């Protein structure tokens, strides 16, 4: 089995590009050297053998975040990469979810538990550790608690998952794969590096800019979220801009069939769904050449992945019957760290119980029909409405609030806050309060003032729990 760490270090004499960004290209040689330098810096400062700590990385650069992640994994550490734009309260919750932690930032350290990236770089390149099999990849996902949950996934399982995806998608060292953000993506960045391909950052700010970058940067594999494709279909690309594209992958959420049909008819490119989650890893891939199956299914389970469709009482349902999607594989995460209650609800024995609702057809294709959760799928982000509600309730003018997802033709859903407010409280005042405490994607797109929030017999707000796809 290929190791993500070894895949990079084995190419330390390779001057081909590993990461290509705006005005900056990092070769595999440079990435390996940066990883070795950061490994030695961690070895001298963190002393991983002395404590079970999580290396929390907050850096805007993909190269830096990636190299530091590989360095931490090689030393057997738990590693979590956080967006650098998190507000203080969001960061506080995230750090609490994966403690004990050592935070590494590109800015001046703000406490005894923080290291600066510059400090680690002062060390000379050293040998990379061999403890990646003992390391843990930690990611964050929102649930029904209003706070982020830290998902523990052994790197040995992640290695197997990435190798499986590389095989299924046919990635090669000749490919140039898009990275729509600087996040450490397990569906684009890591598979591309294991294959020896180039990861190329592409802006997703306008359709014109998107297609121009696809052409100019000679992209062969487009990998993005539904939001990026919903944006792209608003403009027909020039034939020269897509002539090198051989494969398009979509992940994070289900892409609308209408978008897939439109891209196929206008460009000849049909995005192939990859079904995955932080808890389950990669579950299914759609390798069909049938346009209708491409548009309506997330594919068949990957090799080694078992999928059961279950009724609410746990009974396994036959093909064609709709129920909850449950997954068992060698790639799954093992728990929510520091959260035994929610771990027990999701990680049941060897199985991961998801919130996806769907069925398996007679040919083995999984067809998702909806979600059984409260999340708001806003563009590429998955928002927890309770986190936004908690923030609004801290404003003295808010008496009660319910945040819901409102359908949007391009973004999927947008967060809307229904607020019972004290007299004189304005929408702009509440939005300003949210901007001070939440990341930009979590700001409600609209404030609606209401006289009351409907409650159930337990006094809980009646929120729309089940979301059915088009």
CSV table of C-alpha atoms in Angstrom, one decimal:
chain,number,residue,atom,x,y,z
A,1,UNK,CA,0.0,0.0,0.0
A,2,UNK,CA,1.3,3.5,-0.9
A,3,UNK,CA,1.9,5.9,1.9
A,4,UNK,CA,1.0,9.6,1.3
A,5,UNK,CA,4.2,10.7,3.2
A,6,UNK,CA,6.4,8.3,1.2
A,7,UNK,CA,4.7,9.3,-2.1
A,8,UNK,CA,6.1,12.8,-1.7
A,9,UNK,CA,9.5,11.9,-0.1
A,10,UNK,CA,10.2,9.3,-2.9
A,11,UNK,CA,10.1,12.2,-5.4
A,12,UNK,CA,12.6,14.4,-3.6
A,13,UNK,CA,14.9,14.5,-6.7
A,14,UNK,CA,12.0,15.3,-9.0
A,15,UNK,CA,11.7,18.8,-10.3
A,16,UNK,CA,8.3,18.4,-11.8
A,17,UNK,CA,5.6,20.6,-10.3
A,18,UNK,CA,3.8,19.3,-7.2
A,19,UNK,CA,1.7,22.4,-6.5
A,20,UNK,CA,1.0,25.3,-8.9
A,21,UNK,CA,-0.6,28.5,-7.7
A,22,UNK,CA,-0.9,32.1,-8.7
A,23,UNK,CA,2.7,33.2,-9.4
A,24,UNK,CA,4.2,30.3,-7.4
A,25,UNK,CA,5.2,26.8,-8.3
A,26,UNK,CA,6.5,24.2,-5.8
A,27,UNK,CA,8.3,21.2,-7.2
A,28,UNK,CA,8.3,17.8,-5.6
A,29,UNK,CA,11.9,18.4,-4.7
A,30,UNK,CA,11.0,21.6,-2.9
A,31,UNK,CA,8.0,20.1,-1.1
A,32,UNK,CA,10.1,17.2,0.1
A,33,UNK,CA,12.8,19.5,1.5
A,34,UNK,CA,10.2,21.7,3.2
A,35,UNK,CA,8.7,18.5,4.8
A,36,UNK,CA,12.1,17.4,6.1
A,37,UNK,CA,12.9,20.9,7.5
A,38,UNK,CA,9.5,21.0,9.3
A,39,UNK,CA,9.9,17.5,10.6
A,40,UNK,CA,13.2,18.4,12.2
A,41,UNK,CA,11.6,21.6,13.6
A,42,UNK,CA,8.8,19.6,15.2
A,43,UNK,CA,11.2,17.0,16.5
A,44,UNK,CA,13.1,19.7,18.4
A,45,UNK,CA,10.1,21.6,19.7
A,46,UNK,CA,7.0,19.3,20.1
A,47,UNK,CA,8.8,16.1,21.3
A,48,UNK,CA,5.9,13.9,20.1
A,49,UNK,CA,7.0,10.9,22.1
A,50,UNK,CA,6.3,12.7,25.3
A,51,UNK,CA,2.6,13.4,24.9
A,52,UNK,CA,-0.5,12.6,22.8
A,53,UNK,CA,-0.9,16.0,21.2
A,54,UNK,CA,-2.7,17.3,18.1
A,55,UNK,CA,-0.8,19.5,15.8
A,56,UNK,CA,-3.3,22.1,14.7
A,57,UNK,CA,-2.2,24.0,11.6
A,58,UNK,CA,-3.5,27.4,10.6
A,59,UNK,CA,-1.7,28.7,7.6
A,60,UNK,CA,-3.1,30.2,4.3
A,61,UNK,CA,-0.6,28.4,2.1
A,62,UNK,CA,-1.4,25.0,0.7
A,63,UNK,CA,2.3,24.1,0.4
A,64,UNK,CA,3.0,25.0,4.0
A,65,UNK,CA,-0.1,23.3,5.4
A,66,UNK,CA,0.6,20.1,3.4
A,67,UNK,CA,4.3,19.9,4.3
A,68,UNK,CA,3.6,20.4,8.0
A,69,UNK,CA,0.9,17.8,7.9
A,70,UNK,CA,3.2,15.2,6.3
A,71,UNK,CA,5.9,16.1,8.9
A,72,UNK,CA,3.4,15.6,11.7
A,73,UNK,CA,2.2,12.3,10.4
A,74,UNK,CA,5.7,11.0,9.9
A,75,UNK,CA,6.2,11.6,13.7
A,76,UNK,CA,3.0,9.8,14.6
A,77,UNK,CA,1.1,12.9,15.6
A,78,UNK,CA,-2.6,13.7,15.4
A,79,UNK,CA,-2.8,16.5,12.8
A,80,UNK,CA,-5.7,18.9,12.1
A,81,UNK,CA,-5.7,21.7,9.5
A,82,UNK,CA,-8.0,24.6,10.3
A,83,UNK,CA,-9.0,27.4,7.9
A,84,UNK,CA,-7.0,30.6,8.8
A,85,UNK,CA,-10.1,32.8,8.7
A,86,UNK,CA,-11.8,31.3,11.7
A,87,UNK,CA,-13.1,33.7,14.3
A,88,UNK,CA,-11.9,33.5,17.9
A,89,UNK,CA,-15.0,31.7,19.2
A,90,UNK,CA,-15.0,29.2,16.3
A,91,UNK,CA,-11.3,28.5,16.9
A,92,UNK,CA,-12.0,28.0,20.6
A,93,UNK,CA,-14.5,25.3,20.0
A,94,UNK,CA,-12.3,23.6,17.4
A,95,UNK,CA,-9.3,23.5,19.7
A,96,UNK,CA,-11.4,22.1,22.5
A,97,UNK,CA,-12.7,19.3,20.3
A,98,UNK,CA,-9.3,17.9,19.6
A,99,UNK,CA,-7.3,18.8,22.7
A,100,UNK,CA,-4.6,18.5,23.9
A,101,UNK,CA,-3.1,20.6,21.1
A,102,UNK,CA,-0.1,22.4,19.9
A,103,UNK,CA,-1.1,25.1,17.4
A,104,UNK,CA,1.2,26.2,14.5
A,105,UNK,CA,0.3,29.5,12.9
A,106,UNK,CA,1.9,31.8,10.3
A,107,UNK,CA,1.4,34.8,12.6
A,108,UNK,CA,3.1,35.7,15.9
A,109,UNK,CA,2.3,33.1,18.6
A,110,UNK,CA,-0.5,34.2,20.8
A,111,UNK,CA,0.2,31.9,23.8
A,112,UNK,CA,2.3,29.2,25.3
A,113,UNK,CA,0.6,26.5,23.2
A,114,UNK,CA,1.3,28.2,19.8
A,115,UNK,CA,4.4,27.8,17.6
A,116,UNK,CA,5.2,30.0,14.6
A,117,UNK,CA,5.8,28.5,11.3
A,118,UNK,CA,8.9,30.6,11.0
A,119,UNK,CA,10.4,29.1,14.2
A,120,UNK,CA,10.0,25.5,12.8
A,121,UNK,CA,11.7,26.5,9.6
A,122,UNK,CA,14.8,27.5,11.4
A,123,UNK,CA,15.8,23.9,11.7
A,124,UNK,CA,17.9,22.2,9.0
A,125,UNK,CA,16.4,19.4,6.9
A,126,UNK,CA,16.3,16.2,8.9
A,127,UNK,CA,15.2,12.6,8.4
A,128,UNK,CA,11.5,12.1,8.1
A,129,UNK,CA,9.9,9.9,10.8
A,130,UNK,CA,8.6,6.4,10.2
A,131,UNK,CA,5.6,6.6,12.5
A,132,UNK,CA,2.9,7.6,10.0
A,133,UNK,CA,1.1,4.3,10.6
A,134,UNK,CA,0.5,5.5,14.2
A,135,UNK,CA,-0.7,9.0,13.1
A,136,UNK,CA,-4.2,10.4,13.0
A,137,UNK,CA,-5.9,12.6,10.4
A,138,UNK,CA,-8.4,14.9,12.3
A,139,UNK,CA,-11.1,16.8,10.4
A,140,UNK,CA,-14.0,18.8,11.6
A,141,UNK,CA,-17.7,18.3,10.8
A,142,UNK,CA,-20.8,19.9,12.1
A,143,UNK,CA,-23.7,18.0,13.6
A,144,UNK,CA,-26.7,18.7,15.7
A,145,UNK,CA,-24.8,20.0,18.8
A,146,UNK,CA,-23.9,23.4,17.4
A,147,UNK,CA,-20.2,22.8,18.0
A,148,UNK,CA,-17.7,21.2,15.6
A,149,UNK,CA,-17.0,17.6,16.1
A,150,UNK,CA,-13.4,16.3,15.6
A,151,UNK,CA,-13.3,13.1,13.5
A,152,UNK,CA,-10.5,10.7,14.3
A,153,UNK,CA,-9.2,8.8,11.3
A,154,UNK,CA,-6.0,6.7,11.4
A,155,UNK,CA,-3.6,7.8,8.6
A,156,UNK,CA,-3.1,4.1,7.8
A,157,UNK,CA,-6.8,4.0,6.8
A,158,UNK,CA,-6.5,7.3,4.9
A,159,UNK,CA,-3.5,5.9,2.9
A,160,UNK,CA,-5.6,2.9,1.8
A,161,UNK,CA,-8.6,5.2,1.0
A,162,UNK,CA,-6.5,7.5,-1.2
A,163,UNK,CA,-4.8,4.6,-3.0
A,164,UNK,CA,-8.2,3.2,-3.8
A,165,UNK,CA,-9.5,6.5,-5.2
A,166,UNK,CA,-6.4,6.9,-7.4
A,167,UNK,CA,-7.0,3.4,-8.9
A,168,UNK,CA,-10.7,4.1,-9.4
A,169,UNK,CA,-10.3,7.4,-11.1
A,170,UNK,CA,-7.1,6.5,-13.1
A,171,UNK,CA,-5.0,9.4,-12.0
A,172,UNK,CA,-1.5,9.4,-13.4
A,173,UNK,CA,1.7,11.5,-13.1
A,174,UNK,CA,0.8,13.3,-16.3
A,175,UNK,CA,-2.4,14.8,-14.9
A,176,UNK,CA,-2.9,18.4,-13.7
A,177,UNK,CA,-5.6,18.3,-11.1
A,178,UNK,CA,-7.6,21.3,-9.9
A,179,UNK,CA,-7.7,22.4,-6.2
A,180,UNK,CA,-10.6,24.8,-5.9
A,181,UNK,CA,-9.4,26.0,-2.4
A,182,UNK,CA,-6.2,25.8,-0.3
A,183,UNK,CA,-7.8,23.1,1.9
A,184,UNK,CA,-6.0,19.8,2.2
A,185,UNK,CA,-8.6,17.8,0.2
A,186,UNK,CA,-8.7,14.1,0.3
A,187,UNK,CA,-10.5,14.0,-3.0
A,188,UNK,CA,-8.1,16.2,-5.1
A,189,UNK,CA,-4.9,17.2,-3.4
A,190,UNK,CA,-3.8,14.0,-1.7
A,191,UNK,CA,-4.8,11.6,-4.5
A,192,UNK,CA,-3.0,13.8,-7.1
A,193,UNK,CA,0.2,13.8,-5.0
A,194,UNK,CA,0.1,10.0,-4.5
A,195,UNK,CA,-0.2,9.7,-8.3
A,196,UNK,CA,2.7,12.1,-8.8
A,197,UNK,CA,0.4,14.6,-10.6
A,198,UNK,CA,0.4,18.4,-10.3
A,199,UNK,CA,-2.1,20.1,-8.0
A,200,UNK,CA,-3.2,23.3,-9.6
A,201,UNK,CA,-5.2,25.9,-7.7
A,202,UNK,CA,-8.1,27.4,-9.7
A,203,UNK,CA,-10.1,30.4,-8.6
A,204,UNK,CA,-13.9,30.0,-8.3
A,205,UNK,CA,-15.0,33.6,-8.3
A,206,UNK,CA,-16.7,33.9,-11.7
A,207,UNK,CA,-17.5,31.5,-14.6
A,208,UNK,CA,-15.3,33.5,-17.0
A,209,UNK,CA,-12.3,33.4,-14.6
A,210,UNK,CA,-12.9,29.7,-13.9
A,211,UNK,CA,-12.9,28.5,-17.5
A,212,UNK,CA,-10.1,30.8,-18.4
A,213,UNK,CA,-7.9,29.2,-15.6
A,214,UNK,CA,-8.9,25.7,-16.7
A,215,UNK,CA,-7.6,26.4,-20.2
A,216,UNK,CA,-4.5,28.5,-19.4
A,217,UNK,CA,-3.3,26.1,-16.6
A,218,UNK,CA,-3.8,23.1,-18.9
A,219,UNK,CA,-6.1,21.2,-16.5
A,220,UNK,CA,-6.7,17.5,-17.3
A,221,UNK,CA,-8.7,16.6,-14.2
A,222,UNK,CA,-11.3,18.9,-12.8
A,223,UNK,CA,-12.2,18.2,-9.1
A,224,UNK,CA,-14.6,20.4,-7.3
A,225,UNK,CA,-17.7,20.8,-5.2
A,226,UNK,CA,-21.2,21.1,-6.6
A,227,UNK,CA,-20.9,24.9,-6.0
A,228,UNK,CA,-18.0,25.2,-8.4
A,229,UNK,CA,-19.9,23.4,-11.2
A,230,UNK,CA,-23.2,25.3,-10.5
A,231,UNK,CA,-21.1,28.5,-11.0
A,232,UNK,CA,-19.3,27.1,-14.1
A,233,UNK,CA,-22.5,26.3,-16.1
A,234,UNK,CA,-23.5,30.0,-16.1
A,235,UNK,CA,-21.1,30.5,-19.0
A,236,UNK,CA,-20.3,28.3,-21.9
A,237,UNK,CA,-16.5,27.8,-22.2
A,238,UNK,CA,-14.5,28.1,-25.4
A,239,UNK,CA,-13.6,24.7,-26.9
A,240,UNK,CA,-9.9,25.5,-26.4
A,241,UNK,CA,-10.4,26.0,-22.7
A,242,UNK,CA,-11.6,22.4,-22.1
A,243,UNK,CA,-9.7,20.5,-24.8
A,244,UNK,CA,-7.3,18.9,-22.3
A,245,UNK,CA,-9.9,18.0,-19.7
A,246,UNK,CA,-10.3,14.2,-19.6
A,247,UNK,CA,-12.1,13.8,-16.3
A,248,UNK,CA,-14.4,15.8,-14.0
A,249,UNK,CA,-15.0,14.8,-10.4
A,250,UNK,CA,-17.6,16.2,-8.0
A,251,UNK,CA,-17.7,15.6,-4.3
A,252,UNK,CA,-18.8,16.9,-0.9
A,253,UNK,CA,-22.6,16.8,-1.9
A,254,UNK,CA,-24.8,15.5,-4.6
A,255,UNK,CA,-24.6,17.5,-7.8
A,256,UNK,CA,-28.0,18.3,-9.5
A,257,UNK,CA,-28.8,16.2,-12.5
A,258,UNK,CA,-29.8,19.3,-14.5
A,259,UNK,CA,-26.2,20.7,-14.0
A,260,UNK,CA,-24.6,17.4,-15.1
A,261,UNK,CA,-26.8,17.3,-18.2
A,262,UNK,CA,-26.0,20.9,-19.1
A,263,UNK,CA,-22.3,20.5,-18.7
A,264,UNK,CA,-22.4,17.3,-20.8
A,265,UNK,CA,-24.4,19.0,-23.6
A,266,UNK,CA,-22.3,22.2,-23.7
A,267,UNK,CA,-18.8,20.9,-23.0
A,268,UNK,CA,-18.9,17.1,-23.5
A,269,UNK,CA,-17.7,16.9,-19.9
A,270,UNK,CA,-19.8,14.9,-17.4
A,271,UNK,CA,-18.8,15.3,-13.8
A,272,UNK,CA,-18.6,12.0,-12.1
A,273,UNK,CA,-19.9,11.8,-8.5
A,274,UNK,CA,-17.7,10.6,-5.7
A,275,UNK,CA,-19.7,9.8,-2.6
A,276,UNK,CA,-17.8,10.4,0.6
A,277,UNK,CA,-17.9,11.8,4.1
A,278,UNK,CA,-15.5,12.7,6.9
A,279,UNK,CA,-16.8,9.7,8.8
A,280,UNK,CA,-16.8,7.1,6.0
A,281,UNK,CA,-14.1,8.2,3.7
A,282,UNK,CA,-14.7,7.5,0.0
A,283,UNK,CA,-17.8,5.3,-0.5
A,284,UNK,CA,-18.7,5.1,-4.2
A,285,UNK,CA,-17.6,6.3,-7.6
A,286,UNK,CA,-19.6,6.7,-10.8
A,287,UNK,CA,-17.7,5.1,-13.6
A,288,UNK,CA,-20.7,4.7,-15.9
A,289,UNK,CA,-20.7,6.0,-19.5
A,290,UNK,CA,-24.5,6.3,-19.5
A,291,UNK,CA,-25.5,10.0,-19.2
A,292,UNK,CA,-28.7,9.2,-17.3
A,293,UNK,CA,-26.8,7.1,-14.7
A,294,UNK,CA,-24.1,9.8,-14.4
A,295,UNK,CA,-26.8,12.4,-13.7
A,296,UNK,CA,-28.9,10.4,-11.2
A,297,UNK,CA,-26.5,8.2,-9.2
A,298,UNK,CA,-23.4,8.6,-7.0
A,299,UNK,CA,-22.1,5.3,-8.4
A,300,UNK,CA,-21.3,1.8,-7.2
A,301,UNK,CA,-19.4,1.1,-3.9
A,302,UNK,CA,-15.6,1.1,-4.3
A,303,UNK,CA,-13.8,-2.1,-3.9
A,304,UNK,CA,-13.7,-3.1,-0.2
A,305,UNK,CA,-16.7,-0.9,0.7
A,306,UNK,CA,-19.9,-2.5,1.9
A,307,UNK,CA,-23.1,-0.4,1.7
A,308,UNK,CA,-26.4,-1.4,3.4
A,309,UNK,CA,-29.7,0.5,3.1
A,310,UNK,CA,-31.5,0.2,6.4
A,311,UNK,CA,-34.9,0.9,7.7
A,312,UNK,CA,-35.4,3.0,10.9
A,313,UNK,CA,-35.4,-0.2,13.0
A,314,UNK,CA,-32.1,-1.3,11.5
A,315,UNK,CA,-33.5,-3.9,9.1
A,316,UNK,CA,-31.5,-4.3,5.9
A,317,UNK,CA,-33.7,-3.3,2.9
A,318,UNK,CA,-33.7,-5.0,-0.5
A,319,UNK,CA,-32.8,-3.2,-3.7
A,320,UNK,CA,-35.2,-0.5,-4.8
A,321,UNK,CA,-36.4,0.4,-1.2
A,322,UNK,CA,-35.4,3.7,0.3
A,323,UNK,CA,-33.7,3.9,3.7
A,324,UNK,CA,-30.6,5.1,5.5
A,325,UNK,CA,-27.2,4.5,3.9
A,326,UNK,CA,-24.8,2.7,6.2
A,327,UNK,CA,-21.1,2.0,5.4
A,328,UNK,CA,-18.5,-0.5,6.4
A,329,UNK,CA,-14.9,-0.4,5.0
A,330,UNK,CA,-11.2,-0.4,5.8
A,331,UNK,CA,-11.2,3.4,5.2
A,332,UNK,CA,-13.6,4.8,7.8
A,333,UNK,CA,-12.9,7.0,10.7
A,334,UNK,CA,-13.2,5.5,14.2
A,335,UNK,CA,-14.8,8.1,16.4
A,336,UNK,CA,-15.6,11.7,17.3
A,337,UNK,CA,-12.8,12.7,19.6
A,338,UNK,CA,-13.9,13.8,23.1
A,339,UNK,CA,-17.5,13.1,22.1
A,340,UNK,CA,-18.6,9.6,23.3
A,341,UNK,CA,-22.4,10.2,22.9
A,342,UNK,CA,-22.4,11.2,19.2
A,343,UNK,CA,-19.7,8.6,18.5
A,344,UNK,CA,-22.0,5.9,19.7
A,345,UNK,CA,-24.8,7.1,17.5
A,346,UNK,CA,-22.7,7.2,14.3
A,347,UNK,CA,-19.9,4.6,14.7
A,348,UNK,CA,-21.8,1.4,15.5
A,349,UNK,CA,-19.4,-1.5,15.6
A,350,UNK,CA,-17.7,-1.7,12.2
A,351,UNK,CA,-20.4,0.4,10.6
A,352,UNK,CA,-20.9,4.1,10.0
A,353,UNK,CA,-24.5,5.2,10.1
A,354,UNK,CA,-24.9,8.2,7.8
A,355,UNK,CA,-27.6,10.8,7.4
A,356,UNK,CA,-27.9,10.0,3.7
A,357,UNK,CA,-31.2,8.6,2.5
A,358,UNK,CA,-31.4,6.6,-0.7
A,359,UNK,CA,-31.6,3.2,-2.3
A,360,UNK,CA,-29.6,0.7,-4.4
A,361,UNK,CA,-31.0,-0.1,-7.9
A,362,UNK,CA,-30.9,-3.6,-9.5
A,363,UNK,CA,-27.5,-2.8,-11.2
A,364,UNK,CA,-25.9,-1.9,-7.9
A,365,UNK,CA,-25.9,1.9,-8.3
A,366,UNK,CA,-26.6,4.0,-5.2
A,367,UNK,CA,-29.2,6.7,-5.8
A,368,UNK,CA,-29.5,9.3,-3.1
A,369,UNK,CA,-32.9,10.8,-2.5
A,370,UNK,CA,-32.4,13.1,0.5
A,371,UNK,CA,-30.7,13.8,3.8
A,372,UNK,CA,-32.0,13.2,7.3
A,373,UNK,CA,-30.2,16.0,9.2
A,374,UNK,CA,-30.3,19.7,9.9
A,375,UNK,CA,-27.3,20.9,7.9
A,376,UNK,CA,-27.6,23.7,5.4
A,377,UNK,CA,-25.6,22.9,2.2
A,378,UNK,CA,-24.6,26.5,1.3
A,379,UNK,CA,-22.4,26.3,-1.8
A,380,UNK,CA,-19.3,24.3,-0.8
A,381,UNK,CA,-20.0,24.7,2.9
A,382,UNK,CA,-22.0,22.5,5.2
A,383,UNK,CA,-23.4,24.8,7.9
A,384,UNK,CA,-24.8,23.8,11.3
A,385,UNK,CA,-27.9,26.0,11.9
A,386,UNK,CA,-27.5,25.7,15.7
A,387,UNK,CA,-24.1,27.3,15.7
A,388,UNK,CA,-25.6,30.3,13.9
A,389,UNK,CA,-28.5,30.3,16.3
A,390,UNK,CA,-26.3,30.2,19.4
A,391,UNK,CA,-24.4,33.2,18.0
A,392,UNK,CA,-27.6,35.2,17.5
A,393,UNK,CA,-29.0,34.3,20.9
A,394,UNK,CA,-26.0,36.0,22.5
A,395,UNK,CA,-27.3,39.3,21.2
A,396,UNK,CA,-29.4,41.0,23.8
A,397,UNK,CA,-32.1,41.9,21.3
A,398,UNK,CA,-32.8,38.3,20.3
A,399,UNK,CA,-35.4,36.4,22.3
A,400,UNK,CA,-35.7,33.3,20.1
A,401,UNK,CA,-34.3,32.2,16.7
A,402,UNK,CA,-34.5,29.4,14.1
A,403,UNK,CA,-32.1,29.2,11.2
A,404,UNK,CA,-33.2,27.2,8.2
A,405,UNK,CA,-31.9,26.5,4.7
A,406,UNK,CA,-33.8,28.3,1.9
A,407,UNK,CA,-33.6,26.7,-1.6
A,408,UNK,CA,-31.3,28.6,-4.1
A,409,UNK,CA,-30.9,27.7,-7.8
A,410,UNK,CA,-27.1,28.1,-7.8
A,411,UNK,CA,-25.9,27.6,-4.2
A,412,UNK,CA,-28.2,24.8,-3.2
A,413,UNK,CA,-29.4,26.4,0.0
A,414,UNK,CA,-28.8,29.7,1.8
A,415,UNK,CA,-29.0,30.3,5.6
A,416,UNK,CA,-32.0,32.3,6.7
A,417,UNK,CA,-32.6,33.4,10.3
A,418,UNK,CA,-36.1,33.7,11.6
A,419,UNK,CA,-35.9,35.9,14.7
A,420,UNK,CA,-38.1,36.8,17.6
A,421,UNK,CA,-36.6,40.1,18.5
A,422,UNK,CA,-37.0,42.9,21.1
A,423,UNK,CA,-38.5,46.1,19.8
A,424,UNK,CA,-36.0,48.3,18.0
A,425,UNK,CA,-33.6,45.5,17.0
A,426,UNK,CA,-32.6,45.8,13.3
A,427,UNK,CA,-31.5,43.2,10.8
A,428,UNK,CA,-28.3,45.1,10.1
A,429,UNK,CA,-27.5,45.1,13.8
A,430,UNK,CA,-27.9,41.3,14.0
A,431,UNK,CA,-25.9,40.7,10.8
A,432,UNK,CA,-23.1,42.9,12.2
A,433,UNK,CA,-23.1,40.8,15.4
A,434,UNK,CA,-22.8,37.7,13.3
A,435,UNK,CA,-19.9,39.1,11.3
A,436,UNK,CA,-17.9,39.7,14.5
A,437,UNK,CA,-18.2,36.1,15.6
A,438,UNK,CA,-18.7,33.9,12.6
A,439,UNK,CA,-16.8,33.1,9.3
A,440,UNK,CA,-18.3,34.8,6.2
A,441,UNK,CA,-20.0,31.6,4.9
A,442,UNK,CA,-22.0,31.3,8.2
A,443,UNK,CA,-23.5,34.8,8.0
A,444,UNK,CA,-27.3,34.6,7.4
A,445,UNK,CA,-28.2,35.7,3.9
A,446,UNK,CA,-31.5,37.1,5.3
A,447,UNK,CA,-33.1,38.0,8.6
A,448,UNK,CA,-36.8,37.4,8.9
A,449,UNK,CA,-38.6,38.9,12.0
A,450,UNK,CA,-41.4,36.6,13.3
A,451,UNK,CA,-43.7,36.7,16.3
A,452,UNK,CA,-42.8,33.2,17.5
A,453,UNK,CA,-40.8,30.0,16.6
A,454,UNK,CA,-43.1,26.9,16.4
A,455,UNK,CA,-42.0,24.2,18.9
A,456,UNK,CA,-42.7,20.5,19.4
A,457,UNK,CA,-44.1,18.9,22.5
A,458,UNK,CA,-40.6,18.8,24.0
A,459,UNK,CA,-40.2,22.5,23.5
A,460,UNK,CA,-37.7,22.0,20.7
A,461,UNK,CA,-38.0,24.2,17.5
A,462,UNK,CA,-39.8,22.5,14.7
A,463,UNK,CA,-37.0,22.5,12.1
A,464,UNK,CA,-37.3,20.9,8.7
A,465,UNK,CA,-35.3,17.7,9.3
A,466,UNK,CA,-35.7,15.7,6.1
A,467,UNK,CA,-34.4,17.3,2.9
A,468,UNK,CA,-35.4,15.7,-0.4
A,469,UNK,CA,-33.3,16.2,-3.5
A,470,UNK,CA,-34.8,17.3,-6.8
